XYZ file of C-alpha atoms in Angstrom:
611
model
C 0.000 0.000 0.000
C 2.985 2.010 0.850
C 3.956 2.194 -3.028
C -0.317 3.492 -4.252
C 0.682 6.907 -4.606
C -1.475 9.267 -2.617
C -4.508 10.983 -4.421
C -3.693 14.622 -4.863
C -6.160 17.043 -2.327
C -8.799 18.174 -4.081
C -7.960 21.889 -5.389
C -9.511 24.742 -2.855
C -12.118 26.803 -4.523
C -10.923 29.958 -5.070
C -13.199 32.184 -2.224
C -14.610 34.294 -5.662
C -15.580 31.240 -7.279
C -17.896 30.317 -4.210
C -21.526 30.256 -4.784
C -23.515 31.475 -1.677
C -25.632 29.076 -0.978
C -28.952 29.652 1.128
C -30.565 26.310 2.766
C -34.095 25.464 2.137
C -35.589 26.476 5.493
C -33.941 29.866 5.627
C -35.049 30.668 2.000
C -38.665 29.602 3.513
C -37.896 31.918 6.475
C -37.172 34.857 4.042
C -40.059 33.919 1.364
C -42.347 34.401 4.743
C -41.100 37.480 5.252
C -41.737 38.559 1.926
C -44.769 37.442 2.100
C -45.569 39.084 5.203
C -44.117 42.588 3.837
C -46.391 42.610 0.751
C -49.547 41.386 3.024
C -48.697 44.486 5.239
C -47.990 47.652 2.453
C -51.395 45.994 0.582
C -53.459 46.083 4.158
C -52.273 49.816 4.929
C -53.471 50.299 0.964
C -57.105 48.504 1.974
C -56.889 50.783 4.946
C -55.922 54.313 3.081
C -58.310 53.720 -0.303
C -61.719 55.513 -0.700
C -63.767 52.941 -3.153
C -62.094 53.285 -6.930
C -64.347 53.851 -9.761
C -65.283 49.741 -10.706
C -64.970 48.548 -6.996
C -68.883 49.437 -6.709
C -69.661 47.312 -9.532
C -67.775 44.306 -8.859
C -68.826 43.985 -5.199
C -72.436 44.534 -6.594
C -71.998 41.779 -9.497
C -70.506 39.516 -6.724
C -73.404 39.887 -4.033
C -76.038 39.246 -6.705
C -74.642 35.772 -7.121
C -74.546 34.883 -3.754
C -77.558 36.745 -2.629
C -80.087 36.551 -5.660
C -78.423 33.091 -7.601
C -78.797 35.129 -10.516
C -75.737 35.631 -12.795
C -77.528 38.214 -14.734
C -74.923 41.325 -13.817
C -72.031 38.579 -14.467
C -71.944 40.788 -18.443
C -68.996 42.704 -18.425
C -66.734 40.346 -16.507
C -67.557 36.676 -16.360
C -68.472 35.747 -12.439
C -65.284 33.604 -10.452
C -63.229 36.510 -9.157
C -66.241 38.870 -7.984
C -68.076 36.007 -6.228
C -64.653 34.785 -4.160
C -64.736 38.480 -3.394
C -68.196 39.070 -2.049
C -68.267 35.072 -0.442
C -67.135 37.185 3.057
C -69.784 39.934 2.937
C -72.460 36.915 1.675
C -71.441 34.984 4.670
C -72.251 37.251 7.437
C -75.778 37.041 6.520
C -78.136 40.041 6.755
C -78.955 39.949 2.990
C -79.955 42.558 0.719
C -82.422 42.095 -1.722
C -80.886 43.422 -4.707
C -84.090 42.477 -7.130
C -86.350 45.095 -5.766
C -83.579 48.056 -6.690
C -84.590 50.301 -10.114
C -82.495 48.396 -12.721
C -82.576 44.656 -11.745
C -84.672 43.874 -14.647
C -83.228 45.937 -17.046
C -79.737 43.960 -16.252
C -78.552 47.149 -15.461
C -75.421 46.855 -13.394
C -74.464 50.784 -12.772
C -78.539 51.283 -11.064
C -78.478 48.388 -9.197
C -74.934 49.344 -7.751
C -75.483 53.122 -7.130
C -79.364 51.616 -5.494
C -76.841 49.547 -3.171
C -74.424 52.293 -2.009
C -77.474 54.961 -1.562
C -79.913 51.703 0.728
C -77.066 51.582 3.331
C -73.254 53.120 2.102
C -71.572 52.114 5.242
C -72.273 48.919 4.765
C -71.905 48.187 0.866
C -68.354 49.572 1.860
C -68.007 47.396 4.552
C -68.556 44.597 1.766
C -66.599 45.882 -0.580
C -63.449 46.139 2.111
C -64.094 42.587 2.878
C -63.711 41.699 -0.753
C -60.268 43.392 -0.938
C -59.072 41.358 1.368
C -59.999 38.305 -0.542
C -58.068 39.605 -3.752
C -54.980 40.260 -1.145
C -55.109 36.930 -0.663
C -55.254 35.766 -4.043
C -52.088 37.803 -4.544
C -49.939 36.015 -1.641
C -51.394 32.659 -3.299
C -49.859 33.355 -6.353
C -46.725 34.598 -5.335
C -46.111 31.282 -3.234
C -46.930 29.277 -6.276
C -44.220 31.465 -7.868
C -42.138 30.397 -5.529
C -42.427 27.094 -4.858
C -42.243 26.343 -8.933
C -39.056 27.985 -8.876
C -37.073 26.628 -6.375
C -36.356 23.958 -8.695
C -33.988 26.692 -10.034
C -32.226 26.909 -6.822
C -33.641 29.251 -3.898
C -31.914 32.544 -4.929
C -33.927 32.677 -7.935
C -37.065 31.306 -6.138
C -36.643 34.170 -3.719
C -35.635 37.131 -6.459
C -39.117 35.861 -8.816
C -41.322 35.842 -5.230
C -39.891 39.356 -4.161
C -40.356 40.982 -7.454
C -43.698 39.378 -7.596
C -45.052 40.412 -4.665
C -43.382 43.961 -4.016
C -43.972 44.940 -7.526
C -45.975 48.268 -6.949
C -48.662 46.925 -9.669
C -49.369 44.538 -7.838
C -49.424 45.850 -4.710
C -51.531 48.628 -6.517
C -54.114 46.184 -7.401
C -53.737 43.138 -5.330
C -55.798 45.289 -2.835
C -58.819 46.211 -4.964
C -61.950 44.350 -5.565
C -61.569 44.313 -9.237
C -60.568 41.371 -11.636
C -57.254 42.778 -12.584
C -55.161 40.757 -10.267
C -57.432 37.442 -10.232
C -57.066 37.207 -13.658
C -53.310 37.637 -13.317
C -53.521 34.664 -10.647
C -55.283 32.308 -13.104
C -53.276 33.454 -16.507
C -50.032 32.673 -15.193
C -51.200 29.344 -13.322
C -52.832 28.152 -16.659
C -49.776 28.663 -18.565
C -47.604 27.354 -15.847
C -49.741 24.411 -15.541
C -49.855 23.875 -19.265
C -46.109 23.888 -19.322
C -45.480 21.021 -16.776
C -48.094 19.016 -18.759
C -46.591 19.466 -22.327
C -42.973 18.513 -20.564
C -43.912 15.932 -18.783
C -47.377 14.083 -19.994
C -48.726 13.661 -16.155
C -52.573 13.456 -16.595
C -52.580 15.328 -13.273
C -50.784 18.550 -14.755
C -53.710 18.022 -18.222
C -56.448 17.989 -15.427
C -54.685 21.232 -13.117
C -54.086 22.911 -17.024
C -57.754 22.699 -17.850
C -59.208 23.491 -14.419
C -57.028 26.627 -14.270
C -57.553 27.595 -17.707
C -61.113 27.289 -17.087
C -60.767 29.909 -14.287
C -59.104 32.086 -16.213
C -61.864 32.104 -18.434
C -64.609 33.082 -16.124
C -62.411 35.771 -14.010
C -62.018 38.059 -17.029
C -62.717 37.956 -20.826
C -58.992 39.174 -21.872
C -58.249 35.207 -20.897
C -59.833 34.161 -24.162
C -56.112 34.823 -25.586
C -55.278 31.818 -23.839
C -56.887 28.807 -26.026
C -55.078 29.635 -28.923
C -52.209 30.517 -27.017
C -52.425 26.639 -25.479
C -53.143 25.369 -29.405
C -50.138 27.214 -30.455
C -48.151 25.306 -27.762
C -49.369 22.400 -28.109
C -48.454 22.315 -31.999
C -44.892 23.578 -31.227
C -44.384 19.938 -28.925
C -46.165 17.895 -31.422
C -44.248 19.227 -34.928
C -41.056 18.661 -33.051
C -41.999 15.915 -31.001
C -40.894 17.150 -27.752
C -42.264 16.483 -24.300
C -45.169 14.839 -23.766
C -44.537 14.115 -28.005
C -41.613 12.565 -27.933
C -40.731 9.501 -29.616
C -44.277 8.782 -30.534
C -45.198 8.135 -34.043
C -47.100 11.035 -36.049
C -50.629 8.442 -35.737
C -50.191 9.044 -31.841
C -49.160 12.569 -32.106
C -52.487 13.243 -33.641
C -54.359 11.202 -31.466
C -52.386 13.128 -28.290
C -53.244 16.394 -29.303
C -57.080 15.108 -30.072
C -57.299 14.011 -27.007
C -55.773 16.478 -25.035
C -58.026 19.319 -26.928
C -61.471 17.413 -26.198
C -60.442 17.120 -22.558
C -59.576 21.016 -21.770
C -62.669 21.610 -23.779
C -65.120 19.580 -22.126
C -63.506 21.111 -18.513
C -63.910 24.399 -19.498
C -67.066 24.426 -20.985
C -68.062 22.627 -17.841
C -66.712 25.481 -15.587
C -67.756 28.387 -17.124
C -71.459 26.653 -17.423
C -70.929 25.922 -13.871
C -70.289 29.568 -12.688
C -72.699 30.587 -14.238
C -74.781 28.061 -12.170
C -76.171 26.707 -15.421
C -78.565 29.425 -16.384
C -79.652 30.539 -19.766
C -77.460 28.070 -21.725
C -78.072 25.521 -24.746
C -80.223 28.429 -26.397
C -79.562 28.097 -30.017
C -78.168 31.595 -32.435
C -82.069 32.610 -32.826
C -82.888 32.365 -29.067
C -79.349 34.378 -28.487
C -80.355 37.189 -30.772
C -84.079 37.426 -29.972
C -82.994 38.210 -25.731
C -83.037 41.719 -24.800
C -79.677 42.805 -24.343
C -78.615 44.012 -20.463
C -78.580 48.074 -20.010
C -74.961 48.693 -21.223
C -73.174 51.344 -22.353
C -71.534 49.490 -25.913
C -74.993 47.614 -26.499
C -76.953 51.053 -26.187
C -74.542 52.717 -28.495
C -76.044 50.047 -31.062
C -79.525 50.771 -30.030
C -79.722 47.459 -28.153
C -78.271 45.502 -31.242
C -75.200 44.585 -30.253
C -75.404 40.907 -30.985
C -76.774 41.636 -34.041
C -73.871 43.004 -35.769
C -71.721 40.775 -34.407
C -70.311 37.783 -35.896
C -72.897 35.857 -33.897
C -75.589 36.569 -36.087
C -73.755 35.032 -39.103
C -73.981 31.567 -37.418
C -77.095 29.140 -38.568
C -79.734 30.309 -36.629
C -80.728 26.657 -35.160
C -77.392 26.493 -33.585
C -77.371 25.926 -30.481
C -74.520 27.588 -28.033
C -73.441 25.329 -25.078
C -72.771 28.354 -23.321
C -74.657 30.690 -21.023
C -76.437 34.275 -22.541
C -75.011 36.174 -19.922
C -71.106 34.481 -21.548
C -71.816 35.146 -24.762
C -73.301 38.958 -24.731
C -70.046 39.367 -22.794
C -67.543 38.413 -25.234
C -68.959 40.356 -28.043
C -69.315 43.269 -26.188
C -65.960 42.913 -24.844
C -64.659 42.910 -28.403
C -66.587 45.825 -29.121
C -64.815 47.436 -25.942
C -61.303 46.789 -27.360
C -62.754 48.985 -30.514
C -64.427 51.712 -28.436
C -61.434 54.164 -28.274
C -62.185 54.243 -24.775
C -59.902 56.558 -22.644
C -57.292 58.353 -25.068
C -55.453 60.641 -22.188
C -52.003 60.313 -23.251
C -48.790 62.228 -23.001
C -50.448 65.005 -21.586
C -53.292 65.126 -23.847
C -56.448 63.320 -25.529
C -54.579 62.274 -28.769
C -56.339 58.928 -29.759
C -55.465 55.247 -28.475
C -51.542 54.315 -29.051
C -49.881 51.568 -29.485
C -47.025 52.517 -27.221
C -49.041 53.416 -24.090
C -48.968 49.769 -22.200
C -45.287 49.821 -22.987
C -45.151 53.067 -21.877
C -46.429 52.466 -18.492
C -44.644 48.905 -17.672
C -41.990 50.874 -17.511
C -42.335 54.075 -16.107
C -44.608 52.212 -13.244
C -41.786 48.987 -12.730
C -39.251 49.700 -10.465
C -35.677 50.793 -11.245
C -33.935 48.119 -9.401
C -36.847 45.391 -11.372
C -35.706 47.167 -14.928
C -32.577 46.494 -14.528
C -32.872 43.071 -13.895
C -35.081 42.748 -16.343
C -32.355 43.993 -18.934
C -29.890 41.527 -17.262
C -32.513 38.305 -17.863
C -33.250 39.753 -21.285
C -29.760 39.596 -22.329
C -29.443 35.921 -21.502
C -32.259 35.105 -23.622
C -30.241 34.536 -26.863
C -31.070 31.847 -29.306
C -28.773 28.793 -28.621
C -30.038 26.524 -31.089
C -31.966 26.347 -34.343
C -34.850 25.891 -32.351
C -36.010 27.130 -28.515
C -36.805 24.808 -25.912
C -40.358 23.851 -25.428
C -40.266 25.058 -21.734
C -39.807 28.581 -23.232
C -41.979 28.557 -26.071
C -44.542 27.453 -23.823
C -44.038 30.385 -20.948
C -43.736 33.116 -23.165
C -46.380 32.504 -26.044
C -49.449 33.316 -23.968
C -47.959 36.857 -22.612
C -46.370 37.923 -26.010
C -50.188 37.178 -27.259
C -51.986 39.160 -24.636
C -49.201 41.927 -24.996
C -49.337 42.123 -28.691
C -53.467 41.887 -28.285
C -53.288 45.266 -25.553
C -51.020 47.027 -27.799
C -53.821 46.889 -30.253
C -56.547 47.704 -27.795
C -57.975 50.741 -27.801
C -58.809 50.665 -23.894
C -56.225 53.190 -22.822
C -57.462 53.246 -19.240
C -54.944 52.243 -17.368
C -51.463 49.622 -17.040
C -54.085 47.238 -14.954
C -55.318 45.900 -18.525
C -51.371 44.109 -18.927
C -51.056 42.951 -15.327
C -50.975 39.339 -15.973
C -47.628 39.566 -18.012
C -46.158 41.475 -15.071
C -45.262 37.811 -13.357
C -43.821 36.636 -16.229
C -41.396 39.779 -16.396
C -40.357 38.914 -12.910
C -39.060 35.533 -14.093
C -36.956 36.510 -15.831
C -36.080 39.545 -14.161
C -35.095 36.890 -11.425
C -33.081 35.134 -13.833
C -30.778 37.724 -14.093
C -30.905 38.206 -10.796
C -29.949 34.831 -10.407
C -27.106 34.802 -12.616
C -25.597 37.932 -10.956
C -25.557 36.211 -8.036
C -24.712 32.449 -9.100
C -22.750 32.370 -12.634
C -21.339 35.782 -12.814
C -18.495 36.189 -15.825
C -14.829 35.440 -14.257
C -12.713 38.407 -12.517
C -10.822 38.810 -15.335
C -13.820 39.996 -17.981
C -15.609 43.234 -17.521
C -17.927 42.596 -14.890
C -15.960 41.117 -11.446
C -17.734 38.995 -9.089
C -18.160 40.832 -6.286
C -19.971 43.711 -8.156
C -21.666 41.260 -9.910
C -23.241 40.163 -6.780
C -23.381 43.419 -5.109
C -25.349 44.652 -7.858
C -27.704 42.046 -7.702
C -28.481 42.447 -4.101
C -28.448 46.614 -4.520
C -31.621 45.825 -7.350
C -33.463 43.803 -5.103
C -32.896 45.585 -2.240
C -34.250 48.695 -4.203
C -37.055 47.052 -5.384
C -38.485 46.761 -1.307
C -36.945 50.280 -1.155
C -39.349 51.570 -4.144
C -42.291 49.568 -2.688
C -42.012 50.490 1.015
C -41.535 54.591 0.044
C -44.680 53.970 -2.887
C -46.708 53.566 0.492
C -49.706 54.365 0.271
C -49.921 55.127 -3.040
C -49.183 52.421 -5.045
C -52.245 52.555 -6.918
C -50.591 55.921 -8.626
C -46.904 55.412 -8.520
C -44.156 56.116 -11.092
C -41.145 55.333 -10.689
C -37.963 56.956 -9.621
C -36.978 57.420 -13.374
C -39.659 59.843 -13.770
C -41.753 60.616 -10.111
C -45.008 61.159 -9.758
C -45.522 64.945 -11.351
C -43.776 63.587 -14.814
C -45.806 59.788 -14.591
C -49.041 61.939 -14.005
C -48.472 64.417 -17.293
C -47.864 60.723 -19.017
C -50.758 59.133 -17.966
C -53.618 60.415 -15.800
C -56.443 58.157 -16.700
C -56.029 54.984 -14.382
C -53.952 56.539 -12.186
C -56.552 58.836 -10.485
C -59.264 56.265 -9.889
C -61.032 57.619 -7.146
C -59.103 56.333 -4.431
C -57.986 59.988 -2.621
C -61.509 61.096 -1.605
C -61.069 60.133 2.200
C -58.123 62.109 1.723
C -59.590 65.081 -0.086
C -62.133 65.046 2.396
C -59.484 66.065 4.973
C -58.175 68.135 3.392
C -61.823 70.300 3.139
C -62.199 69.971 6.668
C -58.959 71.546 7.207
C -59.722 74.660 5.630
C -62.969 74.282 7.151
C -64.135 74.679 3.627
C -67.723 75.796 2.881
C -69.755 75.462 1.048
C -68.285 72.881 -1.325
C -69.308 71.842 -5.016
C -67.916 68.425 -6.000
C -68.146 66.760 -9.705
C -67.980 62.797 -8.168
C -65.989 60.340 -9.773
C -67.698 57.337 -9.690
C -71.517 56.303 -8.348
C -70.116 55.624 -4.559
C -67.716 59.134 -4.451
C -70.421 61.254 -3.309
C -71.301 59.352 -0.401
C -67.355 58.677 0.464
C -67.147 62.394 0.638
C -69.983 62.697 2.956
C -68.526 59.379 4.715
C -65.072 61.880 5.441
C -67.692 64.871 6.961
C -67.864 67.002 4.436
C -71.015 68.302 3.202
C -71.603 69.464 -0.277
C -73.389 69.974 -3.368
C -73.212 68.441 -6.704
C -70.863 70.896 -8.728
C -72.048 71.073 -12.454
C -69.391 73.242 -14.785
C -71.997 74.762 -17.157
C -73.099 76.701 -14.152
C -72.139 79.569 -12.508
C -71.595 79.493 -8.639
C -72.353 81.591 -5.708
C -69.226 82.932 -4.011
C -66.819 82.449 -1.843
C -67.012 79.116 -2.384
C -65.095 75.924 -2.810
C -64.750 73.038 -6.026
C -63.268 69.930 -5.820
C -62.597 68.158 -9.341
C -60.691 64.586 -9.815
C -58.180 65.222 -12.283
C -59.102 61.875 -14.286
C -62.415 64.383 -15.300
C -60.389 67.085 -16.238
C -57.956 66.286 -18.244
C -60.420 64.508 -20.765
C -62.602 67.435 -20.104
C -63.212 69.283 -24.341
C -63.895 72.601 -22.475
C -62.788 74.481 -19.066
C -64.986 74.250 -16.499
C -67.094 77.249 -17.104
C -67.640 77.807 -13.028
C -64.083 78.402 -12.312
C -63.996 81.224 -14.913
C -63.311 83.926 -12.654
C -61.673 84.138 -9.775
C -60.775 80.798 -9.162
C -58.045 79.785 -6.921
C -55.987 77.026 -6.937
C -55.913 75.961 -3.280
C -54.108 72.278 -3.139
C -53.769 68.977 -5.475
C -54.497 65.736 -3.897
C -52.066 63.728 -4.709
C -51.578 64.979 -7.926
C -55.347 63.599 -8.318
C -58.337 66.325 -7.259
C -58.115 69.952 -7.843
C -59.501 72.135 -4.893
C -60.137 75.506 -6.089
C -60.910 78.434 -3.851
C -63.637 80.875 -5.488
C -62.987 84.330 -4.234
C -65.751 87.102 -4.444
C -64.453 89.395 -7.283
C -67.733 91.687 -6.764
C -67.474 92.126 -2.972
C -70.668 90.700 -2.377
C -71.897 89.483 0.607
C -70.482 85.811 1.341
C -72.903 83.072 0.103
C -74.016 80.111 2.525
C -74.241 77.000 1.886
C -77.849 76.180 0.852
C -80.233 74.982 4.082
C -80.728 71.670 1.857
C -77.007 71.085 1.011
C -76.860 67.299 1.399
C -75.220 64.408 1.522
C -73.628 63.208 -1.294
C -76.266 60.150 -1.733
C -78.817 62.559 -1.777
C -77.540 65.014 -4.803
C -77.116 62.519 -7.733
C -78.519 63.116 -10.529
């Protein structure tokens, strides 16, 4: 043994070649307290908020499903999200009966919601609150499915995709809102997710979680009707090459596969969105479809209640029947009519017409600087290797470079909500850059060293909690530190003042111990917030002229898309404070001298001065 030569020591890794490593439990320990950070800055959000324009609606839609079993309202947006939202409100009993308010018949969603608010406002508010919660919840749930998915990639980049998930101001913006915008992000990225695993690996349980999911998607909002030929694209990407699920098989059983596969996620979605819809009005054939009165909407009453009829629906055989619900179908159409509608224009500091470039625009002036620039890092890595990608990738980013490429076409220029569900799929590979900071920088002796490497890495993601934590409470309307919030607002205004700053414009009024006060409401709940915060007032109408002193309060969303000045702050009109860049409050001084005017002995509350 003495003559075996001895086995040379194992060379010591240089200390810059180390990778940090992190051990499973303490990256659980640090994913809980990102977890916990975003479920605090989203409750001081729930906390700070007034009701925003749609919250009314949605927590109305919702309550009429629970309360009424009647899907009817369930038009605009299909009915998963709002019902999860309103299941805590529902729950605590003490039921409203929403039939007997002016509009239930008419399917007319705006009456029945403004009847709601004016029967008893502190407690459709108390609903709607409840409801936010729910959607904060939804937001955690995705970001630890975000997380656990990833930490097959090692638990730096697991932590770096949950931290720029969840502390992502959009999210946070919206994660605390009852409103479909961040349920639908929820079920997009778990249907593609889901649909991924399957198409790499052939389980039967990932077909069954693809279709379920993608069946949620498809009754939480009507922008996830991208995703079936999104999934067919996919799923003829594996089968042409024969990868995944594919491979090896002959072309007879590559067929048969994707026959299979399509008649299962059909008849599971078709099942779903029936059963949301709690089976009502469906089966009816094309003639039956056309020959319903169309709900009291806005689009359908632009077409004199004919919606339907100029659609391509009416092209179909009229004995056709639909194996979907009325309610489903009016929906679609009309939310194809809504992506025509040039609907919101406000731009660049003024009303010049839908553009493509606004939802690029905003992703990122409203992402964080730390998030941008790992999102250029990740970007950079994506270079084509081979003649053709992975199926893992093709299958990820298909869906969101659908849905982007189908918003940049959209004429809804009302806000970045509309794009939220691609905002996870940025973070991926944001945190793949992250990740190779971190793990696989270049070697000391190229440009970048590893040290900085790493210390730039941690310095984005540090300033990505930064950016969140100072956004507070106001991540509904941040910008980010490229531009702050005076330069984001000339950008875009629409979206960004939503109506959530009447609490605080109400302070503001009793400060000055304002009086009396005309108000042009925002929104079929924002009069009776206003009152809520203990200010009484008046409706303020511009083609009028005032008495004086007095004092005008005017959400900046209004004015901006306003064709004319406000004729009532012609003269004399003050500029007293900006709410958060959001509501004007003018002062109205008495050029004449004349004797100060009182607030009329009938000034009301704001429930009581709609029109």
């Amino acid at each position: 043994m003495s003559d075996i030569p001895a086995s040379p020591e194992p060379a010591a890794t240089p200390p810059e070649r180390r990778r940090p490593r992190i051990s499973r439990r303490a990256a659980h320990a640090v994913a809980a307290g990102i977890l916990a950070l975003s479920a605090a800055l989203m409750a001081v959000d729930i906390a700070r908020d007034s009701p925003t324009y749609d919250e009314p609606f949605h927590t109305t839609r919702g309550l009429a499903l629970w309360w009424e079993g009647d899907s009817r309202l369930s038009f605009a947006h299909p009915p998963l999200a709002n019902a999860l939202q309103a299941a805590p409100a529902a729950a605590r009993g003490a039921a409203a009966d929403l039939s007997e308010l002016r509009g239930w018949e008419q399917s007319d969603l705006v009456e029945v919601a403004r009847g709601y608010g004016a029967k008893s406002y502190d407690r459709a508010r108390s609903d709607m609150v409840l409801g936010r919660a729910v959607t904060a919840a939804l937001a955690l749930l995705l970001g630890v499915y975000l997380y656990a998915r990833s930490l097959r990639h090692g638990a730096v980049r697991a932590l770096l995709v949950l931290g720029l998930y969840a502390l992502h101001p959009m999210v946070l913006a919206h994660g605390h809102l009852t409103t479909t915008d961040l349920p639908i992000a929820v079920t997009f990225v778990i249907a593609v997710c889901e649909w991924q695993r399957y198409l790499t690996s052939g389980r039967p349980l990932r077909l069954a979680t693809a279709a379920l999911a993608l069946g949620a998607a498809m009754v939480t909002k009507f922008s996830a009707l991208i995703l079936p030929p999104a999934f067919a694209l996919v799923a003829l990407y594996a089968a042409l090459r024969r990868a995944g699920r594919f491979s090896g098989l002959s072309w007879p059983r590559v067929a048969g596969g994707l026959a299979r596969d399509a008649a299962v996620v059909l008849a599971v979605v078709l099942l779903v969105i029936n059963a949301s819809y709690g089976f009502q009005r469906t089966g009816w054939t094309v003639d039956r479809i056309l020959a319903e009165p169309e709900p009291a909407h806005w689009l359908s009453s632009k077409q004199k209640g004919n919606l339907l009829d100029r659609s391509a629906l009416a092209a179909l055989p009229g004995g056709l029947r639909v194996p979907l619900p009325y309610t489903y179908v009016f929906g679609t159409f009309s939310a194809a009519a809504h992506t025509k509608s040039n609907h919101g224009n406000y731009f660049f500091g003024g009303l010049h017409g839908p553009s493509p470039a606004y939802f690029p625009v905003l992703l990122v002036l409203k992402s964080p600087v730390g998030f941008l620039f790992l999102l250029g890092v990740g970007a950079s890595l994506l270079r084509v290797r081979r003649r053709w990608p992975r199926l893992r990738t093709v299958a990820l980013a298909t869906a969101p470079a659908l849905f982007m490429a189908l918003a940049v076409r959209s004429q809804i220029n009302l806000g970045v909500r509309h794009v939220l569900p691609v905002v996870p799929f940025l973070a991926m590979v944001a945190a793949r850059g992250g990740a190779w900071l971190a793990l696989r920088p270049r070697r000391a002796a190229t440009r970048v060293p590893i040290r900085i490497a790493r210390f730039a890495a941690a310095g984005a993601a540090g300033l990505v909690a930064v950016e969140a934590v100072a956004a507070t409470p106001h991540h509904l309307s941040h910008f980010n530190w490229l531009v702050g919030a005076r330069a984001g607002h000339w950008v875009s205004m629409v979206g960004e003042d939503w109506g959530q700053d009447i609490a605080s414009l109400g302070k503001a009024l009793r400060e000055r111990d304002a009086s009396p006060v005309y108000y042009e409401p925002y929104g079929d709940w924002a009069s009776a917030e206003l009152s809520r915060s203990g200010v009484r007032h008046r409706r303020l109408r511009c083609n009028q002229d005032l008495p004086r002193p007095a004092w005008v309060a005017i959400h900046a969303s209004v004015d901006v898309r306003r064709r004319k000045p406000c004729a009532a702050l012609r003269d004399g009109a003050v500029r007293e404070a900006v709410i958060d860049h959001h509501i004007l409050v003018y002062r109205l001084e008495d050029t004449h001298a004349s004797p100060p005017a009182k607030a009329p002995d009938d000034a009301a509350d704001g429930d009581d001065v709609k029109e």
